Short mmCIF file of C-alpha atoms in Angstrom, two decimals:
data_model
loop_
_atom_site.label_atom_id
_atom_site.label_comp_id
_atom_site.label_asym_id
_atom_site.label_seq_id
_atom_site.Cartn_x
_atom_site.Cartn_y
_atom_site.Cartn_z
CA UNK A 30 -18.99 36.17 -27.82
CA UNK A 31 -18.82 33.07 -30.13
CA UNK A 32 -15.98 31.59 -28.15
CA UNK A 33 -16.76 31.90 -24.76
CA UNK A 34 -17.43 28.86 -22.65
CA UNK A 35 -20.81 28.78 -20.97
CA UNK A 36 -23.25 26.12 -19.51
CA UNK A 37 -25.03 24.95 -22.08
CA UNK A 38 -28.46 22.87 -20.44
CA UNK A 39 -29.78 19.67 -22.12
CA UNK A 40 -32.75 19.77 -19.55
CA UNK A 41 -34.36 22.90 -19.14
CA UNK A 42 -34.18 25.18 -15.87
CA UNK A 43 -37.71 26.36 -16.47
CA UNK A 44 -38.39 22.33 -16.19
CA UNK A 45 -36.11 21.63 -12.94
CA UNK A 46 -37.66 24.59 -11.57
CA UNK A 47 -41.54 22.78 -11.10
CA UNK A 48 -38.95 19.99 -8.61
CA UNK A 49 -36.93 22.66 -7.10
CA UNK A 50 -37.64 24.45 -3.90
CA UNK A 51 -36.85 28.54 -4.10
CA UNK A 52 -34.56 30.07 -1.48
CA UNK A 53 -34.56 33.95 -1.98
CA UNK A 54 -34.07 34.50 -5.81
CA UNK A 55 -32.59 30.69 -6.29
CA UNK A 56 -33.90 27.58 -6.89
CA UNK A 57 -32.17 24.07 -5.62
CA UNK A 58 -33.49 20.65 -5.97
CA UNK A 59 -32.26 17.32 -4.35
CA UNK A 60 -29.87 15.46 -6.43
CA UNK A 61 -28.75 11.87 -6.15
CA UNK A 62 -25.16 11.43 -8.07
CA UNK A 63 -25.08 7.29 -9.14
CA UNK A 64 -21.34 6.89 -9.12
CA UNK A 65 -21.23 8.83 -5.92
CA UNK A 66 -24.36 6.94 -4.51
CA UNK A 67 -24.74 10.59 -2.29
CA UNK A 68 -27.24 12.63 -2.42
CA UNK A 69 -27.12 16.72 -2.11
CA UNK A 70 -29.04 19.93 -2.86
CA UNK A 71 -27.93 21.94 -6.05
CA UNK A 72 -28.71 24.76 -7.42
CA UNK A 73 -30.72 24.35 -10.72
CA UNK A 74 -28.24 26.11 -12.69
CA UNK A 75 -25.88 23.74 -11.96
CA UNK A 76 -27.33 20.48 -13.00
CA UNK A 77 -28.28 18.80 -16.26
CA UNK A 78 -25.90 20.97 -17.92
CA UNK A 79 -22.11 20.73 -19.78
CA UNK A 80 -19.85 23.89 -20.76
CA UNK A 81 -20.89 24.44 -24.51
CA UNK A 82 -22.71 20.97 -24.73
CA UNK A 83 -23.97 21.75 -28.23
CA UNK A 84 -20.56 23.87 -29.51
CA UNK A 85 -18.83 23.04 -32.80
CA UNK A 86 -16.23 25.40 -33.16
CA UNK A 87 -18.31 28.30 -34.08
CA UNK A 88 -21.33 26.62 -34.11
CA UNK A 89 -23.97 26.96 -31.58
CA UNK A 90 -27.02 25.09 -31.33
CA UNK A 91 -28.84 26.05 -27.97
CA UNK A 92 -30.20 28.75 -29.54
CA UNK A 93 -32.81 26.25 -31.52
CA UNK A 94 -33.26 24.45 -28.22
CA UNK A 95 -34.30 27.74 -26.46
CA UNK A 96 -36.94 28.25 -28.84
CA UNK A 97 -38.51 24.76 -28.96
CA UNK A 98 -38.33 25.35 -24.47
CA UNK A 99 -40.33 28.99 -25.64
CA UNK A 100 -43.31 27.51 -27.23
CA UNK A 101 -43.35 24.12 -24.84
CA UNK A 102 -42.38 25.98 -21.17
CA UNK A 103 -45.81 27.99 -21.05
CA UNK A 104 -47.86 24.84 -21.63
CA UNK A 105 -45.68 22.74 -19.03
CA UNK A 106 -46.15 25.45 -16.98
CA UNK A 107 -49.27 25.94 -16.49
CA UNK A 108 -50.29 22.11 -16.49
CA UNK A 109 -47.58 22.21 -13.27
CA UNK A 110 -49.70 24.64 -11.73
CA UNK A 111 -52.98 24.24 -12.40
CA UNK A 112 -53.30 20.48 -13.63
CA UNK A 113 -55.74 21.33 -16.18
CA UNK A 114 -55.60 19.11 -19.46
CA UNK A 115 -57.38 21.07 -22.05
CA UNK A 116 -54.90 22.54 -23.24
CA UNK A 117 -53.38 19.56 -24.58
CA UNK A 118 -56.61 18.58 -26.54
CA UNK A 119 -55.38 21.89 -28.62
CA UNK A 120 -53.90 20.60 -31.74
CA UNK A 121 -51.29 23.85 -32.17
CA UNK A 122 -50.43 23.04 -27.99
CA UNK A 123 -49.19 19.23 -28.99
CA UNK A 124 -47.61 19.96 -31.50
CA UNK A 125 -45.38 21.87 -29.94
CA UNK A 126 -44.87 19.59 -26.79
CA UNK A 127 -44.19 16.78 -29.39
CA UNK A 128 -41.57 18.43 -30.76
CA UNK A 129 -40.59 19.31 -27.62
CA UNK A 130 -40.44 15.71 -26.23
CA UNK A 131 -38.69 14.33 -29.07
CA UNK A 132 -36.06 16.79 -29.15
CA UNK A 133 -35.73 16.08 -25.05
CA UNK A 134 -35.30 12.56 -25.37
CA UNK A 135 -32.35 13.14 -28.12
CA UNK A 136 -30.74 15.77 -26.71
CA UNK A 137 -29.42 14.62 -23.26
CA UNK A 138 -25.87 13.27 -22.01
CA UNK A 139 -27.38 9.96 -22.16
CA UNK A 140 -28.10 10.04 -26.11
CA UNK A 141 -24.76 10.87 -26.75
CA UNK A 142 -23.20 8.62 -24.50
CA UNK A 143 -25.38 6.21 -26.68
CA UNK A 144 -24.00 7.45 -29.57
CA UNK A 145 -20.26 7.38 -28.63
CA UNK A 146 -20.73 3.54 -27.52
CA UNK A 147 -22.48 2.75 -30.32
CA UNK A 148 -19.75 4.48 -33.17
CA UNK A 149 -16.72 2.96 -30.68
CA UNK A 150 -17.94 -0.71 -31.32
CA UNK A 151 -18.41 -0.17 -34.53
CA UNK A 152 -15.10 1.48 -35.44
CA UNK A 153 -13.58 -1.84 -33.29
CA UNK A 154 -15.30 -4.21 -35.53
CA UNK A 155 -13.96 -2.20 -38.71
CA UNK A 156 -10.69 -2.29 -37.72
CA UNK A 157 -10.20 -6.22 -37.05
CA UNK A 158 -10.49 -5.82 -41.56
CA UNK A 159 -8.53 -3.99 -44.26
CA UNK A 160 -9.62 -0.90 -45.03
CA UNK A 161 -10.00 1.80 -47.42
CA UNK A 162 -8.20 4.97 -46.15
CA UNK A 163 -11.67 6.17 -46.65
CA UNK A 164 -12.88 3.72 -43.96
CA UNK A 165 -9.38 4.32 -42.06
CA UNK A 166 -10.23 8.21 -41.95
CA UNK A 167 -13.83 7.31 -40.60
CA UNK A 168 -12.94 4.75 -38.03
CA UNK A 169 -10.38 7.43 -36.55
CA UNK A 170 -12.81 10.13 -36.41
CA UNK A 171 -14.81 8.42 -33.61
CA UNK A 172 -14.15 11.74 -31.18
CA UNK A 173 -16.10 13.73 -29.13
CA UNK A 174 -16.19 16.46 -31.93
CA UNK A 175 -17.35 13.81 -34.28
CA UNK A 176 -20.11 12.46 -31.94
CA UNK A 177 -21.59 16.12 -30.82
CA UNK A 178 -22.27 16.12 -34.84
CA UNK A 179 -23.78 13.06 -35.31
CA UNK A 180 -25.50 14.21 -31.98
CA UNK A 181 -27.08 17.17 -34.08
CA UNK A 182 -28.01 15.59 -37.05
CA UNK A 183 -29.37 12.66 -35.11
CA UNK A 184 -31.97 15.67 -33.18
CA UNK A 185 -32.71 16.66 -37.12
CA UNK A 186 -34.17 13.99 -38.93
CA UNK A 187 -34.78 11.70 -35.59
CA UNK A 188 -37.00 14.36 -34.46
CA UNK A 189 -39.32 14.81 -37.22
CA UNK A 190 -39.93 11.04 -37.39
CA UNK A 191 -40.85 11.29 -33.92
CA UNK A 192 -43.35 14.32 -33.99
CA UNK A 193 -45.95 12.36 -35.20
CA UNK A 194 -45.32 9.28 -33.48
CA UNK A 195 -45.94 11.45 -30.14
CA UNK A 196 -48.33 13.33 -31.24
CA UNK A 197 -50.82 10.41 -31.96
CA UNK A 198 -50.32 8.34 -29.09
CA UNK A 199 -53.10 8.52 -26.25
CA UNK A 200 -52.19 11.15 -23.84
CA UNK A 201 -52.93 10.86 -20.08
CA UNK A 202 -52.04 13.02 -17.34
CA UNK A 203 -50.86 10.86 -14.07
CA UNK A 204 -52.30 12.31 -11.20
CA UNK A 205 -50.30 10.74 -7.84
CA UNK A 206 -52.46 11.23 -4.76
CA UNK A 207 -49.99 9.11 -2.59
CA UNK A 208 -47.79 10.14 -0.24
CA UNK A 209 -44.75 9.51 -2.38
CA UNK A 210 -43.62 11.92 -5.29
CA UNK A 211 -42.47 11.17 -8.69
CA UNK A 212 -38.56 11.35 -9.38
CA UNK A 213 -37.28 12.81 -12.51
CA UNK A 214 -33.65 12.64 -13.39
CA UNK A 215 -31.17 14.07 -16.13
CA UNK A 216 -32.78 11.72 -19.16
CA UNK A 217 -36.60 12.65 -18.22
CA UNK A 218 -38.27 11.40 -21.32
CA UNK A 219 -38.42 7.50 -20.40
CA UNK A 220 -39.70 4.75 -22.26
CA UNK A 221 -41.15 1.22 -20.76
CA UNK A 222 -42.73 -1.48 -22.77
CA UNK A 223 -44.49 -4.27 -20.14
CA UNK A 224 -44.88 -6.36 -23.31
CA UNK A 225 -42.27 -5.92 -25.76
CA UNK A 226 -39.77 -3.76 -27.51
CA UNK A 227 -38.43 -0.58 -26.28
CA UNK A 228 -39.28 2.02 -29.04
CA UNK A 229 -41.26 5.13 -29.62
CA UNK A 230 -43.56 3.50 -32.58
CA UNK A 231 -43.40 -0.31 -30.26
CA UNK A 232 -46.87 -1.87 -29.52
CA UNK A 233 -47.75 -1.61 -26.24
CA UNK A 234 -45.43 1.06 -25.43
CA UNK A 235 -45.70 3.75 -22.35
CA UNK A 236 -43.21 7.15 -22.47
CA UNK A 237 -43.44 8.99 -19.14
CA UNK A 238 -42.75 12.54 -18.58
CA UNK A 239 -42.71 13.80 -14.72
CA UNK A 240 -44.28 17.35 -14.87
CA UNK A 241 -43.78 18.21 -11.20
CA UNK A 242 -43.53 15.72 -7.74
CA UNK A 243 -47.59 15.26 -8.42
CA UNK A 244 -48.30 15.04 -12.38
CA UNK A 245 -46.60 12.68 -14.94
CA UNK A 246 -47.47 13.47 -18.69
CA UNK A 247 -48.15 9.93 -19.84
CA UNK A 248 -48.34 8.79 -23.70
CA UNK A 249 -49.50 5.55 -24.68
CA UNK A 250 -50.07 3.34 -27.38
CA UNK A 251 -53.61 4.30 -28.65
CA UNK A 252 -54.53 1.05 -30.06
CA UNK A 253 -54.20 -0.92 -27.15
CA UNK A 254 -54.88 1.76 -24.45
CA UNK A 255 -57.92 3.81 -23.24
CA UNK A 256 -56.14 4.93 -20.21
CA UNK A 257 -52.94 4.03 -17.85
CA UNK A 258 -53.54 0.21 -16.53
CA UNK A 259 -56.82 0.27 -18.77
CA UNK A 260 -56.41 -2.23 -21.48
CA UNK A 261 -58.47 -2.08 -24.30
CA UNK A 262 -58.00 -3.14 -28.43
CA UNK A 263 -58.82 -0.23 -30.57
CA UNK A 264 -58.92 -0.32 -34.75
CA UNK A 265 -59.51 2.07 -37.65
CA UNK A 266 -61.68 4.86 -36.42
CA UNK A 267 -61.95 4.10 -33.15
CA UNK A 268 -58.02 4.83 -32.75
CA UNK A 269 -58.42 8.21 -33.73
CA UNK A 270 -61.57 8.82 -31.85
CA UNK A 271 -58.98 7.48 -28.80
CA UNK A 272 -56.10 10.06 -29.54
CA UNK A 273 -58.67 12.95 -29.75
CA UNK A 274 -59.27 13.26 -25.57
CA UNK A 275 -56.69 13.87 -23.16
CA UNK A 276 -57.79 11.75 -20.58
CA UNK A 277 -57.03 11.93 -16.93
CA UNK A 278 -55.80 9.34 -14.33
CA UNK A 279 -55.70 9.35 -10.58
CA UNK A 280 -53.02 7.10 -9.24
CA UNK A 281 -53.72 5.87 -5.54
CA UNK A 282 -50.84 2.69 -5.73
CA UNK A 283 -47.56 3.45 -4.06
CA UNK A 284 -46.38 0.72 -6.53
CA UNK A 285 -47.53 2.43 -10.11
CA UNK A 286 -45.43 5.27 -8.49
CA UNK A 287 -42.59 3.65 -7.49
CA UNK A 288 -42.87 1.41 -11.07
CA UNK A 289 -42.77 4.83 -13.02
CA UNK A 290 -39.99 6.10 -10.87
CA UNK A 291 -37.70 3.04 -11.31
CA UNK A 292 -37.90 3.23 -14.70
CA UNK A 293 -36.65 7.14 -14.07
CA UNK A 294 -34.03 6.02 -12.13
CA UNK A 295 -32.37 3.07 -14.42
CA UNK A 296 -32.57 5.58 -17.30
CA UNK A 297 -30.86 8.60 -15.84
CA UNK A 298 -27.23 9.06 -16.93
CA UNK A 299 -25.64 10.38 -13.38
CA UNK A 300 -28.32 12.11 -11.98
CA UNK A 301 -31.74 11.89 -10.42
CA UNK A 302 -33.93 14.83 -8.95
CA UNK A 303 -35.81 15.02 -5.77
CA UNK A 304 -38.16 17.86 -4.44
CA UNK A 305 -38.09 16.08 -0.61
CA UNK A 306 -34.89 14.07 -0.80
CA UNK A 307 -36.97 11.33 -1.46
CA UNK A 308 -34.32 8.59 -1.90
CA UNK A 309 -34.84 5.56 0.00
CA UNK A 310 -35.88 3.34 -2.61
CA UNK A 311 -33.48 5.07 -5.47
CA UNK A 312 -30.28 4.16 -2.88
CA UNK A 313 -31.66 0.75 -2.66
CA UNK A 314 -31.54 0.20 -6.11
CA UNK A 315 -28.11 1.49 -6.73
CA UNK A 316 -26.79 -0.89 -3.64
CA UNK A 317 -28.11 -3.98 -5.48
CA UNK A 318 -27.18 -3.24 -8.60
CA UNK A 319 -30.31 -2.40 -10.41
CA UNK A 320 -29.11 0.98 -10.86
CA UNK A 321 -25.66 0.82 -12.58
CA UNK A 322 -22.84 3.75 -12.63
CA UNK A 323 -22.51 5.42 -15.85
CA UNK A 324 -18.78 4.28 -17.08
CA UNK A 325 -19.50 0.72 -16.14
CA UNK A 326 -23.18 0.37 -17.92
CA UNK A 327 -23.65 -0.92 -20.97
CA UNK A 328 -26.06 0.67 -23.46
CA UNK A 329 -25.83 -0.97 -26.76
CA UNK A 330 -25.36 -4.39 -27.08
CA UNK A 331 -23.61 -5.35 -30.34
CA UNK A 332 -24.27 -8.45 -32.88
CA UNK A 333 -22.62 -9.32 -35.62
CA UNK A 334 -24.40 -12.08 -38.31
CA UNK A 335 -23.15 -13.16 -41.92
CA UNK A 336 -25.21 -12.51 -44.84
CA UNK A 337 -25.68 -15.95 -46.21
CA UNK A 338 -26.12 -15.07 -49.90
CA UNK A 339 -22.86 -11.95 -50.05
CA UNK A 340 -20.70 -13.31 -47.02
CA UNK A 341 -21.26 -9.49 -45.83
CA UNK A 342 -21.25 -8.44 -41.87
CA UNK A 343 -25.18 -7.72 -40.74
CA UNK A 344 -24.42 -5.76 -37.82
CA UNK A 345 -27.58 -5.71 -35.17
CA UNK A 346 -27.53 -3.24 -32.25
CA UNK A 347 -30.14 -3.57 -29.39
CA UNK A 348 -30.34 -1.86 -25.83
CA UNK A 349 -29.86 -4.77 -22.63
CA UNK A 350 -31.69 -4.81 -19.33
CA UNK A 351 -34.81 -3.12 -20.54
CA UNK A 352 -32.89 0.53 -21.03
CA UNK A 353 -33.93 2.64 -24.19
CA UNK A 354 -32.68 5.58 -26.42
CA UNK A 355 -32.50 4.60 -29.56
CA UNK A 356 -36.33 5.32 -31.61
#
């Protein structure tokens, strides 16, 4: 029924599933809450999920998010299981993960808390000058209703400009033979720049994607990247020769693991996931601050310059302590 309130997920079960441990017909994982700084097993069904996240009125988007999980779940799937990369040198295959990815990394809690901090600032800077009752109508329409639907159209177009951007990086497949596993967390598309700006198109940019407590889907920059920790300046043809081959990568350092889980961990909105309970180093974090609860973070710093030549407000957004969602 159109109106009925249901759990609506913005990260997949069949995802939470490949860090979940199965007890009779259910599946729980081990989940560390932030703001409680506890950590507790839940069932999958319960987690990365809001009643009718994606629910205008009687408007329902999950059903577009269930097919983009369709045609990407098979492929995760069987990478989880067997760790076998050639599917993803099929050009129908990443397609669909790229779409996939980009409409992941959009369509969590954590966007849209972006979103709402973002608009709020905004609408505060607005106010503090006379206004149209245009401008008066916008400014009071920062609401959650107002947000889910810049939410939604922000998936729609950001998406598409990020399809190809994913799609033609250089993909690598992390494979962690040390005795620690990789985290994942309610925001599991992360991004991490060890030379510059946080953005999907940035030079020198690394987006991590934990496929299970063993594999992390890894996509890199392809002109400065062979491989993960292998440096190496590509140009013209030799870029695309790059992005053809999926390549493999066998991590053996405790730290790259614990380097690509941080960067988990300081991007998740409330939540990070566990197979083991594996959260020494994630409590640690938390208890020095590294790791900040959701209501007290914040995720979009806000400038405000003149223009010089028409006296108008340049406003000039940017994300602090090394934390990403905006493309």
């Amino acid at each position: 029924m159109p109106n009925k309130t249901k759990k609506q997920h913005y990260v997949p079960r069949f995802y939470l599933k490949n860090f979940s441990n199965k007890n009779k017909d259910e599946f729980f994982i081990h989940c560390y809450d932030i703001d409680k700084k506890d950590s507790y097993p839940a069932n999958i069904k319960n987690i990365g999920e809001e009643k009718d996240f994606y629910k205008i009125a009687d408007e329902n988007y999950e059903e577009f998010f269930q097919k983009t999980e369709e045609w990407a779940s098979p492929i995760i799937n069987n990478l989880s299981k067997n760790g076998k990369i050639k599917s993803l040198n099929i050009v129908k295959n990443r397609e669909k993960l790229s779409l996939f990815l980009a409409i992941q990394f959009l369509r969590t809690k954590e966007m849209r808390e972006d979103l709402l901090e973002i608009f709020s600032k905004i609408s505060m800077h607005l106010q503090k000058h006379n206004l149209s009752k245009e401008m008066e109508l916008l400014v009071e329409e920062i609401d959650e209703k107002n947000i889910k639907h810049n939410q939604m159209g922000f998936i729609g177009h950001g998406a598409l400009k990020m399809i190809d951007e994913l799609f033609f990086k250089k993909w690598v497949v992390l494979k962690n033979k040390t005795e620690i596993d990789f985290l994942t967390s309610d925001n599991p598309v992360v991004l991490y720049n060890p030379h510059g700006f946080l953005g999907v198109a940035s030079e020198y940019i690394h987006i991590f994607y934990p496929i299970n407590p063993k594999l992390c889907l890894c996509l890199l920059d392809p002109s400065n990247y062979s491989n993960f920790g292998e440096y190496k300046k590509f140009e013209g043809n030799e870029i695309l020769m790059n992005i053809r081959k999926t390549e493999k990568y066998q991590i053996n350092s405790i730290d790259d693991v614990n380097m690509i889980n941080d960067v988990q961990s300081k991007n998740a909105t409330k939540h990070i996931f566990s197979k083991h309970n594996s959260f020494d180093r994630v409590s640690c974090l938390v208890e020095k601050g590294l790791i900040v609860p959701s209501e007290k973070r914040e995720r979009v710093k806000f400038q405000v310059f003149k223009n010089t030549e028409n006296g108008n407000d340049i406003i000039v957004t940017s994300n602090p302590n090394n934390r990403v969602n905006f493309i």
